[in-house]
PDB file of C-alpha atoms in Angstrom:
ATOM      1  CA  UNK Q   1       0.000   0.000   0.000  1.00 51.00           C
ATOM      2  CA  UNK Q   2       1.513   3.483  -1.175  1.00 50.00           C
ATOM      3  CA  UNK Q   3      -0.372   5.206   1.472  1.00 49.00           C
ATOM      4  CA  UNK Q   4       1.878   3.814   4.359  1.00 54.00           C
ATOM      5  CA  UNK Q   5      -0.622   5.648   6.923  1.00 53.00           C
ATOM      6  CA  UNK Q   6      -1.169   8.868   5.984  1.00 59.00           C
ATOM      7  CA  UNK Q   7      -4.462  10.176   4.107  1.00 63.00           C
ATOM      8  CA  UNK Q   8      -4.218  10.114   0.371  1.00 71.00           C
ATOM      9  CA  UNK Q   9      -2.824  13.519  -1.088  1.00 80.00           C
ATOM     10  CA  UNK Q  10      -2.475  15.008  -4.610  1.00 83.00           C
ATOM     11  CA  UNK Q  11       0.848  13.673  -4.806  1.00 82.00           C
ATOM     12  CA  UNK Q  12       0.347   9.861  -4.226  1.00 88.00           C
ATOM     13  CA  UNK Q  13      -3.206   9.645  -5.175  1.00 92.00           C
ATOM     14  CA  UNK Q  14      -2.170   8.445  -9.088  1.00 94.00           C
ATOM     15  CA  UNK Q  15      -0.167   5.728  -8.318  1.00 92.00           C
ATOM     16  CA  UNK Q  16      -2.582   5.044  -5.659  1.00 91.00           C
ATOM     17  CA  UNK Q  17      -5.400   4.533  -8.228  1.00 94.00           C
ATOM     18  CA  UNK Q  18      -3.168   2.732 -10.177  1.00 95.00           C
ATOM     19  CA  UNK Q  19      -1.295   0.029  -8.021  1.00 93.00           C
ATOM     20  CA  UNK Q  20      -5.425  -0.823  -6.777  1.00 94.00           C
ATOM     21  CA  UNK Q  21      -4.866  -2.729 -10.685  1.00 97.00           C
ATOM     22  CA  UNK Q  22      -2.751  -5.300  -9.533  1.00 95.00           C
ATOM     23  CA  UNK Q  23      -5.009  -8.366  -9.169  1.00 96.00           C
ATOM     24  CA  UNK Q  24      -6.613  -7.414 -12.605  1.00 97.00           C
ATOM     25  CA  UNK Q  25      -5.895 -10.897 -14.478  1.00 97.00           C
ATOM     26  CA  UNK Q  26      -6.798  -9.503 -17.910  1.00 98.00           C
ATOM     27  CA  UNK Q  27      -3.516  -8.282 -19.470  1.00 97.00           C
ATOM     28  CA  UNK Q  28      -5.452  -6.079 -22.051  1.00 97.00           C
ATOM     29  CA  UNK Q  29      -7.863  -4.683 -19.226  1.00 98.00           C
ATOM     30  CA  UNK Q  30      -5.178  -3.843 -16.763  1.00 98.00           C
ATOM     31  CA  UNK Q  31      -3.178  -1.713 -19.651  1.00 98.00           C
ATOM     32  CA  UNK Q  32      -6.096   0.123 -21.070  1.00 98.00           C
ATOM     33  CA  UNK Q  33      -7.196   1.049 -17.545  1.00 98.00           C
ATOM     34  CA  UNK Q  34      -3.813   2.098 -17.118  1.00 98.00           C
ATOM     35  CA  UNK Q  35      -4.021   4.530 -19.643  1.00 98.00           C
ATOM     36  CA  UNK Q  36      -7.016   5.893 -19.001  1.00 97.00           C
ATOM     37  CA  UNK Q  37      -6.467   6.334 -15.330  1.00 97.00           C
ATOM     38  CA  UNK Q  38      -3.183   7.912 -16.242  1.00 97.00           C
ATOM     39  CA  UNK Q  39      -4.601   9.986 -18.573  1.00 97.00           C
ATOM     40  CA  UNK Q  40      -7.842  11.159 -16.852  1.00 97.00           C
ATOM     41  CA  UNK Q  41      -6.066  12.507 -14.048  1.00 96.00           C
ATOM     42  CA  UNK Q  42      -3.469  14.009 -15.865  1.00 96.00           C
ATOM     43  CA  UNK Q  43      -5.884  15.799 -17.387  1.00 97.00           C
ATOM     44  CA  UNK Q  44      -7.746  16.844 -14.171  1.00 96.00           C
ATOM     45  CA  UNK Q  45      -4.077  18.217 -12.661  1.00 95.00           C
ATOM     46  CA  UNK Q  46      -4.081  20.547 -16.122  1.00 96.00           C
ATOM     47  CA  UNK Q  47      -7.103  21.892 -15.895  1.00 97.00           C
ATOM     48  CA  UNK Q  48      -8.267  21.737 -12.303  1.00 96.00           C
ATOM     49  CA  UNK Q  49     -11.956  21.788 -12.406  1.00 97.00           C
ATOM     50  CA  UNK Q  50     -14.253  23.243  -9.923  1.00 97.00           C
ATOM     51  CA  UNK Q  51     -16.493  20.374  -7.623  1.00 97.00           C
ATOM     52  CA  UNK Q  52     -19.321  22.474 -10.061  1.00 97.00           C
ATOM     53  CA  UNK Q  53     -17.632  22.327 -13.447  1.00 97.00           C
ATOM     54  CA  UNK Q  54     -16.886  18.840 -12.558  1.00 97.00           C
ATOM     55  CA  UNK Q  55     -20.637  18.194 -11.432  1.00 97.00           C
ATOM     56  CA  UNK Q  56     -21.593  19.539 -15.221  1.00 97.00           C
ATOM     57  CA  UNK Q  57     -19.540  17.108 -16.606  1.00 97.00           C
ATOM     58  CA  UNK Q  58     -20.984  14.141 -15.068  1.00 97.00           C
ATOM     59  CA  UNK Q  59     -24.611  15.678 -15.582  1.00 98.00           C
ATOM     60  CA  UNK Q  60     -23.322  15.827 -19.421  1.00 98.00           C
ATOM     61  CA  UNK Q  61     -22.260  12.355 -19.789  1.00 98.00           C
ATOM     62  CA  UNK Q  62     -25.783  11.267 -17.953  1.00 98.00           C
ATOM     63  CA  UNK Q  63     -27.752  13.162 -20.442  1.00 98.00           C
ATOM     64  CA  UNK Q  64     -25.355  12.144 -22.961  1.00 98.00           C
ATOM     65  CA  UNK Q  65     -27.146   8.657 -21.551  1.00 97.00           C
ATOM     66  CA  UNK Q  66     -30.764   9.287 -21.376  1.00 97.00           C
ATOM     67  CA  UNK Q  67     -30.857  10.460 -25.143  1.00 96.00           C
ATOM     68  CA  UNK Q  68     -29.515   6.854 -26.488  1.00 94.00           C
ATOM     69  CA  UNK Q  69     -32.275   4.153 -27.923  1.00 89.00           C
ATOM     70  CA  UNK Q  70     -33.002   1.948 -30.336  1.00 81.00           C
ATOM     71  CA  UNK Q  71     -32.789   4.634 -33.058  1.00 77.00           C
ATOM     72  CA  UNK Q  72     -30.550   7.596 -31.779  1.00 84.00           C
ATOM     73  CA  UNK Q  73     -26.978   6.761 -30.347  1.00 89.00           C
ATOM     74  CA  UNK Q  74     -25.720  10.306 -28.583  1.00 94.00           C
ATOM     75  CA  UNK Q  75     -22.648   8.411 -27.445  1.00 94.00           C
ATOM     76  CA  UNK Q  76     -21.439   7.866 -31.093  1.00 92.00           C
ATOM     77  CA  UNK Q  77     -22.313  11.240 -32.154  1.00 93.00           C
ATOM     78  CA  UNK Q  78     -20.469  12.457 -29.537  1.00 96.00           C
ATOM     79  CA  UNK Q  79     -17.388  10.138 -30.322  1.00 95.00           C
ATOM     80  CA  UNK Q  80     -17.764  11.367 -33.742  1.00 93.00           C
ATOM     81  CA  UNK Q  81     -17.830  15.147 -33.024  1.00 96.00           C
ATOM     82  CA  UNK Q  82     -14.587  14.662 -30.954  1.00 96.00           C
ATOM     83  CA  UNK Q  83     -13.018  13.030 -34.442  1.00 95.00           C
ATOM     84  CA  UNK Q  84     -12.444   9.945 -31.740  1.00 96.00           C
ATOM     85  CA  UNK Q  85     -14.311   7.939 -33.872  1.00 92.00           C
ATOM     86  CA  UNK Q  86     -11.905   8.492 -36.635  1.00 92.00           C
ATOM     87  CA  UNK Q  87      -9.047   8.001 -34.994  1.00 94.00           C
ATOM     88  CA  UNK Q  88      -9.740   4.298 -33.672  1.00 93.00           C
ATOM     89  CA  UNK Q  89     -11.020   3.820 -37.421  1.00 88.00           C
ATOM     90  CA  UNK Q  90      -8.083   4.701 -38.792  1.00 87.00           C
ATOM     91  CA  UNK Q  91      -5.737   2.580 -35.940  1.00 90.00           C
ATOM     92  CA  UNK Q  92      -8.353   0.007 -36.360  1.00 84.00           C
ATOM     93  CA  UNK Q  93      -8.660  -0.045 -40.003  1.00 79.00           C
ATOM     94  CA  UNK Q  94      -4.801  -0.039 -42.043  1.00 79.00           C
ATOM     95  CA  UNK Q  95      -5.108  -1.360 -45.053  1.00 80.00           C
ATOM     96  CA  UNK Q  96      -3.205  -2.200 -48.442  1.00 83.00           C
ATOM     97  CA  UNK Q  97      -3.298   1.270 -50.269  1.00 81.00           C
ATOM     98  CA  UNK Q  98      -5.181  -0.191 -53.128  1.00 91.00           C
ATOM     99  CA  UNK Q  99      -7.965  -0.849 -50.749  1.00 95.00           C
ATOM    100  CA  UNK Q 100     -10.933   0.928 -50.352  1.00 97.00           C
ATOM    101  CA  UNK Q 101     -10.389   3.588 -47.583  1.00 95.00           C
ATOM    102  CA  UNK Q 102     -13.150   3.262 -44.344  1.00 95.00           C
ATOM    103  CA  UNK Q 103     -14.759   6.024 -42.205  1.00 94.00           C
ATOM    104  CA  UNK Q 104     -17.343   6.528 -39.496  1.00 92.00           C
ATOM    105  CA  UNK Q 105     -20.411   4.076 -39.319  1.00 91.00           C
ATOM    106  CA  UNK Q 106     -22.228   7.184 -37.990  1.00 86.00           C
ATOM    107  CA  UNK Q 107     -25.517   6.759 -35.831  1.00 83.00           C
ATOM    108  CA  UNK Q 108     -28.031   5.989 -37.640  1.00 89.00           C
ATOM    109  CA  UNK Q 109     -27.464   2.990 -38.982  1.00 91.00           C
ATOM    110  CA  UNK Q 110     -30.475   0.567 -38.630  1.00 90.00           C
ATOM    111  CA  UNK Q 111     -30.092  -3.635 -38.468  1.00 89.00           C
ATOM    112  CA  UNK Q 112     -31.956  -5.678 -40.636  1.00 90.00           C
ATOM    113  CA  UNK Q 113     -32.749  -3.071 -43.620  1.00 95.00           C
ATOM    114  CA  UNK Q 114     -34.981  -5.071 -46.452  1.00 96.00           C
ATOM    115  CA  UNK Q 115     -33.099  -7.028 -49.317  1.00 97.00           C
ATOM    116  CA  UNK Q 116     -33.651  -5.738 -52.681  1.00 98.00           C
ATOM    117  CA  UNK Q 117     -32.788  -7.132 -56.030  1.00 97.00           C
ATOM    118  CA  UNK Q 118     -30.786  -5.306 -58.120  1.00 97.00           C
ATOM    119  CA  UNK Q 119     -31.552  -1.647 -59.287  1.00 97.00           C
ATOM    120  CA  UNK Q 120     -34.323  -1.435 -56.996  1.00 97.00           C
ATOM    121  CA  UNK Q 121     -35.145   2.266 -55.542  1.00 97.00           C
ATOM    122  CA  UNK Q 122     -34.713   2.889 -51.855  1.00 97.00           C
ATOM    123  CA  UNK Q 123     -36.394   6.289 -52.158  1.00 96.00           C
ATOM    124  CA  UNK Q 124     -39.777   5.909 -51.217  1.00 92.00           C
ATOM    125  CA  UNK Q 125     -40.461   9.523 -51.019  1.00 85.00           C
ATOM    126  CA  UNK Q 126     -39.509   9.733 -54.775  1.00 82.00           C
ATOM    127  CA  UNK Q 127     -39.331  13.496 -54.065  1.00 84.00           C
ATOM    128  CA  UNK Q 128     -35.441  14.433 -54.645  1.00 93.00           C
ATOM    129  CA  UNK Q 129     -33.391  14.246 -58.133  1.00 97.00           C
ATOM    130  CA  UNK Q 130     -33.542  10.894 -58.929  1.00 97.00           C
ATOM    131  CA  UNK Q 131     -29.987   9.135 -58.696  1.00 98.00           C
ATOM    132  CA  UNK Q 132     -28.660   5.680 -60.004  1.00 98.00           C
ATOM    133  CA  UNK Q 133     -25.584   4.127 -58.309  1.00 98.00           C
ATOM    134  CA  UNK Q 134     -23.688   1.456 -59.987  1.00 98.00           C
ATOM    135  CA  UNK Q 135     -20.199  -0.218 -59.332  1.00 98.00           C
ATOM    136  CA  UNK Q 136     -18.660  -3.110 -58.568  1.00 98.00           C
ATOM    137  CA  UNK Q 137     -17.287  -4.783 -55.592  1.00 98.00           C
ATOM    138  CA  UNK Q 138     -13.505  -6.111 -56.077  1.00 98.00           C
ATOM    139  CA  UNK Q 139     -10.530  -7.717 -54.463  1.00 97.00           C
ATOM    140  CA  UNK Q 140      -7.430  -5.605 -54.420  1.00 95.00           C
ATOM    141  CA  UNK Q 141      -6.142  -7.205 -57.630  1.00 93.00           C
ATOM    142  CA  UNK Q 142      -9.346  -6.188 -59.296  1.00 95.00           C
ATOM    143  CA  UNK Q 143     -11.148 -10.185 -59.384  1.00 97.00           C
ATOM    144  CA  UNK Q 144     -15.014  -9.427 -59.144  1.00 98.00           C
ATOM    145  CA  UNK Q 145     -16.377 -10.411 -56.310  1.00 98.00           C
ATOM    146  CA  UNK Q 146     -19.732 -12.232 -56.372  1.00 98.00           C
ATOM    147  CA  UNK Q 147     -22.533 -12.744 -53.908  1.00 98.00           C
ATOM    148  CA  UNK Q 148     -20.755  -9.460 -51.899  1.00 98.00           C
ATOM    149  CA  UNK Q 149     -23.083  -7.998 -49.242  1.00 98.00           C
ATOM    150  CA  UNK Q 150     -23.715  -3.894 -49.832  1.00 98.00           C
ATOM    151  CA  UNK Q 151     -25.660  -2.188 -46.754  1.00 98.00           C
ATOM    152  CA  UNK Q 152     -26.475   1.137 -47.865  1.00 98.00           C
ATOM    153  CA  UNK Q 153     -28.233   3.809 -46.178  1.00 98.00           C
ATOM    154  CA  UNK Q 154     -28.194   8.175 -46.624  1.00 97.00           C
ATOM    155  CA  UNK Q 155     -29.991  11.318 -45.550  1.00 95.00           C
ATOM    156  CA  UNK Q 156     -32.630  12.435 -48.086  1.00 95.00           C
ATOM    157  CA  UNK Q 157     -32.496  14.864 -50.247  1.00 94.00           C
ATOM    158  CA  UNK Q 158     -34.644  17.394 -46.952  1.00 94.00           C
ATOM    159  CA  UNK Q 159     -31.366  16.054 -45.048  1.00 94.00           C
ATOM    160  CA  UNK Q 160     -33.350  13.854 -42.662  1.00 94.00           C
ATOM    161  CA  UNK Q 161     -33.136  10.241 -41.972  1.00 93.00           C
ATOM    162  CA  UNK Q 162     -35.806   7.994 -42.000  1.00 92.00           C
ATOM    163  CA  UNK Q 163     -35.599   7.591 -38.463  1.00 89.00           C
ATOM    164  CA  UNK Q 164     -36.102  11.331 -37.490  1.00 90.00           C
ATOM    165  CA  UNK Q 165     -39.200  11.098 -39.410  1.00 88.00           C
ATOM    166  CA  UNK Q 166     -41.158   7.969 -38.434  1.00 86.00           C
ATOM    167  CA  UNK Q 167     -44.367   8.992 -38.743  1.00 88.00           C
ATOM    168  CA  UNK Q 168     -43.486   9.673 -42.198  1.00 87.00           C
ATOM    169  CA  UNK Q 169     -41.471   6.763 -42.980  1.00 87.00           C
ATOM    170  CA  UNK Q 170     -42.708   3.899 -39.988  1.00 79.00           C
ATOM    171  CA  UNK Q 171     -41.200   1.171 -42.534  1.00 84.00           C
ATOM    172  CA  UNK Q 172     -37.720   1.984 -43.311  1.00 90.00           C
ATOM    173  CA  UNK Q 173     -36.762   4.756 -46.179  1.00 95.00           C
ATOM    174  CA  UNK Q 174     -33.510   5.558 -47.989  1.00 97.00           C
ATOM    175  CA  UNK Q 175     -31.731   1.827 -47.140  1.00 97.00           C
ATOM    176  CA  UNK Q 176     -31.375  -1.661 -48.448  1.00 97.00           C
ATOM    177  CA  UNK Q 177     -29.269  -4.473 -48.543  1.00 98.00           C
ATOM    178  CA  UNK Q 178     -28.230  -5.430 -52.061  1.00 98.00           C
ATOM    179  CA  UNK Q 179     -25.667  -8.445 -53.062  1.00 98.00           C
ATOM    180  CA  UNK Q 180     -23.459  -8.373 -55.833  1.00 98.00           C
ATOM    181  CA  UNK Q 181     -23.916 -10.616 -59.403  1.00 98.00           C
ATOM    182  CA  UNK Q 182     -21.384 -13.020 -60.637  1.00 97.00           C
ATOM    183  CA  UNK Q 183     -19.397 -10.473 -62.341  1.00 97.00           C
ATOM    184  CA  UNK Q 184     -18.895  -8.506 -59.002  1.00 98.00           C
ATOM    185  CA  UNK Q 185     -21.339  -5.686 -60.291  1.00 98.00           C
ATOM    186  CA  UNK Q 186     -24.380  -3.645 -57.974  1.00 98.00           C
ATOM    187  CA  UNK Q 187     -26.391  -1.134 -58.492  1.00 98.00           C
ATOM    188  CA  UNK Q 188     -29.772   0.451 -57.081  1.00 98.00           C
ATOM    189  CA  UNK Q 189     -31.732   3.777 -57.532  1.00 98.00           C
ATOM    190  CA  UNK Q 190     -32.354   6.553 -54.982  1.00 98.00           C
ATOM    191  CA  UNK Q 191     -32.671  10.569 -54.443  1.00 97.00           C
ATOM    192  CA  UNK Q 192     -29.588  12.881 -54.376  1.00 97.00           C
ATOM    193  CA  UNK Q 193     -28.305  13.015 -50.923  1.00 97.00           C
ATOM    194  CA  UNK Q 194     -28.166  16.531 -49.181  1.00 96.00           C
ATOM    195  CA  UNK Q 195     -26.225  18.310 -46.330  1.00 97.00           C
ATOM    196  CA  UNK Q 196     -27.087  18.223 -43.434  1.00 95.00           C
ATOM    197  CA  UNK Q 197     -26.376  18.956 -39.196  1.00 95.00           C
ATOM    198  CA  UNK Q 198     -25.840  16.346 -36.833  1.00 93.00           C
ATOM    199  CA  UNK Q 199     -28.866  16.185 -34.203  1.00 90.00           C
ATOM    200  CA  UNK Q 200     -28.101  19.554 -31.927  1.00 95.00           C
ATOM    201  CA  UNK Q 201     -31.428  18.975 -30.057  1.00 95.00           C
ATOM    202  CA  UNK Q 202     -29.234  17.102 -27.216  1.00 96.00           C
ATOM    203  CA  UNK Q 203     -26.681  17.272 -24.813  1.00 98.00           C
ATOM    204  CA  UNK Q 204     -24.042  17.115 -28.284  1.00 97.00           C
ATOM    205  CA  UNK Q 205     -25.458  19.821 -29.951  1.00 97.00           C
ATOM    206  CA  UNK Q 206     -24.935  21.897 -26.647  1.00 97.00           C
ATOM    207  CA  UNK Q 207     -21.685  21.247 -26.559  1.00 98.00           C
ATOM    208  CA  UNK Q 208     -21.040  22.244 -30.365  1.00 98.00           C
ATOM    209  CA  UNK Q 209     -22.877  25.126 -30.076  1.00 97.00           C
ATOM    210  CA  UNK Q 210     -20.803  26.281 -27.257  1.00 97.00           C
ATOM    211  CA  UNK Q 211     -17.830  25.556 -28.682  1.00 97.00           C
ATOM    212  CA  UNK Q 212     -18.587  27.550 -31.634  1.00 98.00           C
ATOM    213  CA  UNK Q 213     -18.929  24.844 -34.128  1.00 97.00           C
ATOM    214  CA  UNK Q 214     -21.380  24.485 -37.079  1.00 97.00           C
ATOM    215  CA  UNK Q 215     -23.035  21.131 -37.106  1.00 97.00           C
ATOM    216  CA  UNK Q 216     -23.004  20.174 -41.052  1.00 98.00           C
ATOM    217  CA  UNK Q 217     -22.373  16.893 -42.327  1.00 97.00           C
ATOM    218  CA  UNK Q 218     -21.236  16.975 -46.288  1.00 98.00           C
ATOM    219  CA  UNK Q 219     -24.057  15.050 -48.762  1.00 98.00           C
ATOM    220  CA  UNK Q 220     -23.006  11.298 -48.665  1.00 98.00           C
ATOM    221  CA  UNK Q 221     -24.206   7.626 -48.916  1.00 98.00           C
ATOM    222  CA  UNK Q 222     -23.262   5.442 -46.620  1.00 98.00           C
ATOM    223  CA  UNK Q 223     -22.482   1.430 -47.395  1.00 98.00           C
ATOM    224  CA  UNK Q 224     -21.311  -1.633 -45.255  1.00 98.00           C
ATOM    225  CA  UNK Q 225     -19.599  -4.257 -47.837  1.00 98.00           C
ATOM    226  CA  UNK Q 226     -18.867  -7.585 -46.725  1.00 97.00           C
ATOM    227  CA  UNK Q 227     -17.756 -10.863 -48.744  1.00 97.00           C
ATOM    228  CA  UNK Q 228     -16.626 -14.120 -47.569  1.00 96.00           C
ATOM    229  CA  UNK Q 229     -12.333 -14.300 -47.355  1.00 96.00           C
ATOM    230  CA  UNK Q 230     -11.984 -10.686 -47.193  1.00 96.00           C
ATOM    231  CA  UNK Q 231     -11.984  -7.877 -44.169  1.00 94.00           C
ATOM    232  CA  UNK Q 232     -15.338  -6.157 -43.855  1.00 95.00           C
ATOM    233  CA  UNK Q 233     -15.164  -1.807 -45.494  1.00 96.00           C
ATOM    234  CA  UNK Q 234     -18.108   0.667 -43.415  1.00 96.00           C
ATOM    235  CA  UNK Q 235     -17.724   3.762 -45.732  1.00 97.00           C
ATOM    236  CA  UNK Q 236     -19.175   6.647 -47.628  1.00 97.00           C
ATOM    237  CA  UNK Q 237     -19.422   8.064 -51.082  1.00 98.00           C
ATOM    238  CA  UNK Q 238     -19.286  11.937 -50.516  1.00 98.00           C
ATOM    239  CA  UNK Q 239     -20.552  14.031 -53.457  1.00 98.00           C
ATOM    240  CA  UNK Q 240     -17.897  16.357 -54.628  1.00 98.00           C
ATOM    241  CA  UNK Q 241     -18.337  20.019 -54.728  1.00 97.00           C
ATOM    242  CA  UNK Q 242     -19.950  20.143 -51.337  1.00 98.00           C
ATOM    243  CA  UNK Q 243     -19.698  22.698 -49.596  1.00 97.00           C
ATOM    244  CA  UNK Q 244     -18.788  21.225 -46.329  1.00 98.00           C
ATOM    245  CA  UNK Q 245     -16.246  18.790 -47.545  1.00 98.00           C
ATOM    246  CA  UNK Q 246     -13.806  20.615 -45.689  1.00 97.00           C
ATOM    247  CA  UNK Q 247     -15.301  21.151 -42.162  1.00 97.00           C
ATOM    248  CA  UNK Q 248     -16.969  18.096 -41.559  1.00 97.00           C
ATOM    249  CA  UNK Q 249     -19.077  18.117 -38.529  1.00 96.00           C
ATOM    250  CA  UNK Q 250     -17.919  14.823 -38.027  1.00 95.00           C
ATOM    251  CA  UNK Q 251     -14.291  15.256 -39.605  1.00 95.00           C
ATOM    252  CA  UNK Q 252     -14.627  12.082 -41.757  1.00 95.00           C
ATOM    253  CA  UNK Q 253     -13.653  12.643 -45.294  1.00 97.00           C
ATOM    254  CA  UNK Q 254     -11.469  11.486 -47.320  1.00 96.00           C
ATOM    255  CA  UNK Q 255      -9.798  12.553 -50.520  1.00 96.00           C
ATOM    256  CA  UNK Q 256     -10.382   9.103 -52.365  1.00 96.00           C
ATOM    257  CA  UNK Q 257     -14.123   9.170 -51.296  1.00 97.00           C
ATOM    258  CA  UNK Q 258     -15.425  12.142 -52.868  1.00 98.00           C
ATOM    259  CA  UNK Q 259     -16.654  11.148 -55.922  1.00 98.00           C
ATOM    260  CA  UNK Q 260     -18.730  12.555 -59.073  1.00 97.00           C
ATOM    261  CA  UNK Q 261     -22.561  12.854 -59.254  1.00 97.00           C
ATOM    262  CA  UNK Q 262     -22.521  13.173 -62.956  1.00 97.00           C
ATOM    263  CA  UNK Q 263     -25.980  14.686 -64.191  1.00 97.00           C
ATOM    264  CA  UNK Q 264     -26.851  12.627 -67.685  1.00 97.00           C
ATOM    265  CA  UNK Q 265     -29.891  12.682 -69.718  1.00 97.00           C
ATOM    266  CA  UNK Q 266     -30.082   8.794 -71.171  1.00 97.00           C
ATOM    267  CA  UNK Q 267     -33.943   7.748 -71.747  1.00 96.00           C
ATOM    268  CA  UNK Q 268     -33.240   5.100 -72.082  1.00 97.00           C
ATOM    269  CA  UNK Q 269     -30.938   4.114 -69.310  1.00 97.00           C
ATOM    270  CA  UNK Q 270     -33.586   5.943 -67.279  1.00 96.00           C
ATOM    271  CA  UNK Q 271     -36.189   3.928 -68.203  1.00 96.00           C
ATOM    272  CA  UNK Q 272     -34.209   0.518 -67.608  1.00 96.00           C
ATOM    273  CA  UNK Q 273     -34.081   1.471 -63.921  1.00 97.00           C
ATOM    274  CA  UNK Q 274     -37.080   3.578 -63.833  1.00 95.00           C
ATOM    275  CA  UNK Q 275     -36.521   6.836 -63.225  1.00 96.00           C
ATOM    276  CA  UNK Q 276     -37.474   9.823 -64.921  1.00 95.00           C
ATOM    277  CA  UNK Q 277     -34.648  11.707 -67.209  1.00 96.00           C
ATOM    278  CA  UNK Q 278     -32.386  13.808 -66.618  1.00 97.00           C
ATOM    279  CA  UNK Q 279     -30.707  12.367 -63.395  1.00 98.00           C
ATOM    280  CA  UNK Q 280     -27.492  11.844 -61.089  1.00 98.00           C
ATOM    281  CA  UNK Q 281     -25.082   8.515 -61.996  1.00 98.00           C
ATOM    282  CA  UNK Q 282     -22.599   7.624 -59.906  1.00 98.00           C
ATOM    283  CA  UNK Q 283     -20.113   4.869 -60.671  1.00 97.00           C
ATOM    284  CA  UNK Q 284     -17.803   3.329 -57.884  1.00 97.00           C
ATOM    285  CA  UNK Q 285     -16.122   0.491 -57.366  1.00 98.00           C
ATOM    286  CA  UNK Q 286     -15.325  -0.814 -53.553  1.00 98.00           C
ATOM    287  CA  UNK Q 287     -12.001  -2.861 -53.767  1.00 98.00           C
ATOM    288  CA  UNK Q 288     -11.556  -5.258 -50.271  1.00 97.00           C
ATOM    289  CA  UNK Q 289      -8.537  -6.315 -48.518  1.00 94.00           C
ATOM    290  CA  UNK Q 290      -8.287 -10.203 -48.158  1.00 93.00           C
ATOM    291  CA  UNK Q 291      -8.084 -11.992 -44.482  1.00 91.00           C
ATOM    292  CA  UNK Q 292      -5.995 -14.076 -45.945  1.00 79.00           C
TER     293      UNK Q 292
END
């Protein structure tokens, strides 16, 4: 025992907390909490809260709390606003450079989205510029990749998702799951994505607000792709020419993932998938790092 009889002090009160790890038997446990111990109270010694700025801080992370459920995940958008979410990505997620690069999952991703054959159109709304997206989904030498699993899901074209408008959408709007053909190839139709802010109603968008930050999210889609053999890719397709490609709410793009919504006018292409004419194409291929 550091204490040796005398009451704990500023001084010993660190390698207090930490020697009280000792009988941890979980190697990886006993080093994180290390760190964070470590860290936390170096960081209390640098800025020396007050009992009441510290009080606000725990009343923040329990509101932080209260406004998770099923469909809204504060804790994530607050990991995201902090760009922490990025960093473990990137840590997480090194990959050959010919791979597809991987960002945020965000929080509003939703399980079990409804399968859809191919070209089918997530929009039910059918009220933004109608938009086809094609690709492929390839290995890092470029072999197709059949029977891959795409998870997409976006904002529409008002900037909402579904889930922030359920009495609107109760079954699911603006997602799918789609799987690839023998020849590696995908493609469905939906609406233009737009801009738009991160919830600020809660305990986040306090906290941006006070620090002076805008909340805006560049347009994107988002896609999970999975295949048998090879490491699973969460990332986006930003549209270029954005204006908030460079001051990302949520400080998650990347160079290689801003990509072209070309406007065409192709009848006839239109009409294969129906949607009217003209209308946004965009043509991407994901390329996936093997486990092997």
């Amino acid at each position: 025992n550091l204490l040796e009889g005398r009451y704990m002090t500023v001084e010993i009160i660190t390698a207090e907390a930490l020697a009280r790890l000792e009988n941890c038997d979980d190697p990886r446990l006993k080093s994180i909490m290390t760190s964070v111990i470590t860290h936390l109270h170096a960081v209390v010694r640098e800025v020396e809260p007050t009992l009441e700025e510290w009080g606000q801080a725990i009343d923040f992370l329990t509101q932080v709390g209260h406004w998770c459920d099923d469909t809204r995940q504060e804790f994530i958008l607050l990991s995201d606003t902090l760009a922490v979410s990025m960093l473990v990505d990137a840590l997480a997620h090194r990959k050959p450079d010919s791979a597809t690069e991987s960002t945020v999952q965000g929080p509003f991703h939703v399980s079990d989205a409804p399968e859809l054959q191919f070209g089918a159109n997530i929009s039910k709304g059918r009220s933004g510029e109608p938009t086809l997206v094609t690709g492929r989904v390839l290995g890092i030498d470029g072999t197709p990749i059949a029977n891959a699993k795409l998870d997409v899901w976006q904002a529409s074209a008002e900037g909402l998702y579904d889930v922030q408008e359920i009495e609107r959408f109760p079954d699911m709007n603006l997602r799918g799951i789609f799987y690839t053909d023998s020849e590696g190839q995908f493609g469905f139709c939906t609406e233009k994505p737009a801009s738009y802010p991160v919830p600020t109603d809660g305990p986040v968008g306090v906290m941006l607000k006070a620090l002076g930050r805008h909340a805006m999210r560049p347009a994107h889609i988002h896609f999970m792709v999975s295949a048998e053999q090879h490491q699973p890719l969460t990332t986006h397709l930003f549209v270029r020419g954005d204006p908030y490609l460079e001051s990302d709410a949520v400080q998650a793009v990347k160079d290689s993932l801003i990509v072209d919504f070309k406007q065409l006018d192709d009848p006839v292409e239109a009409e294969q998938f129906g949607i009217s004419s003209p209308y946004f194409k965009v043509n991407e291929d994901f390329r996936l790092a093997s486990t092997a």
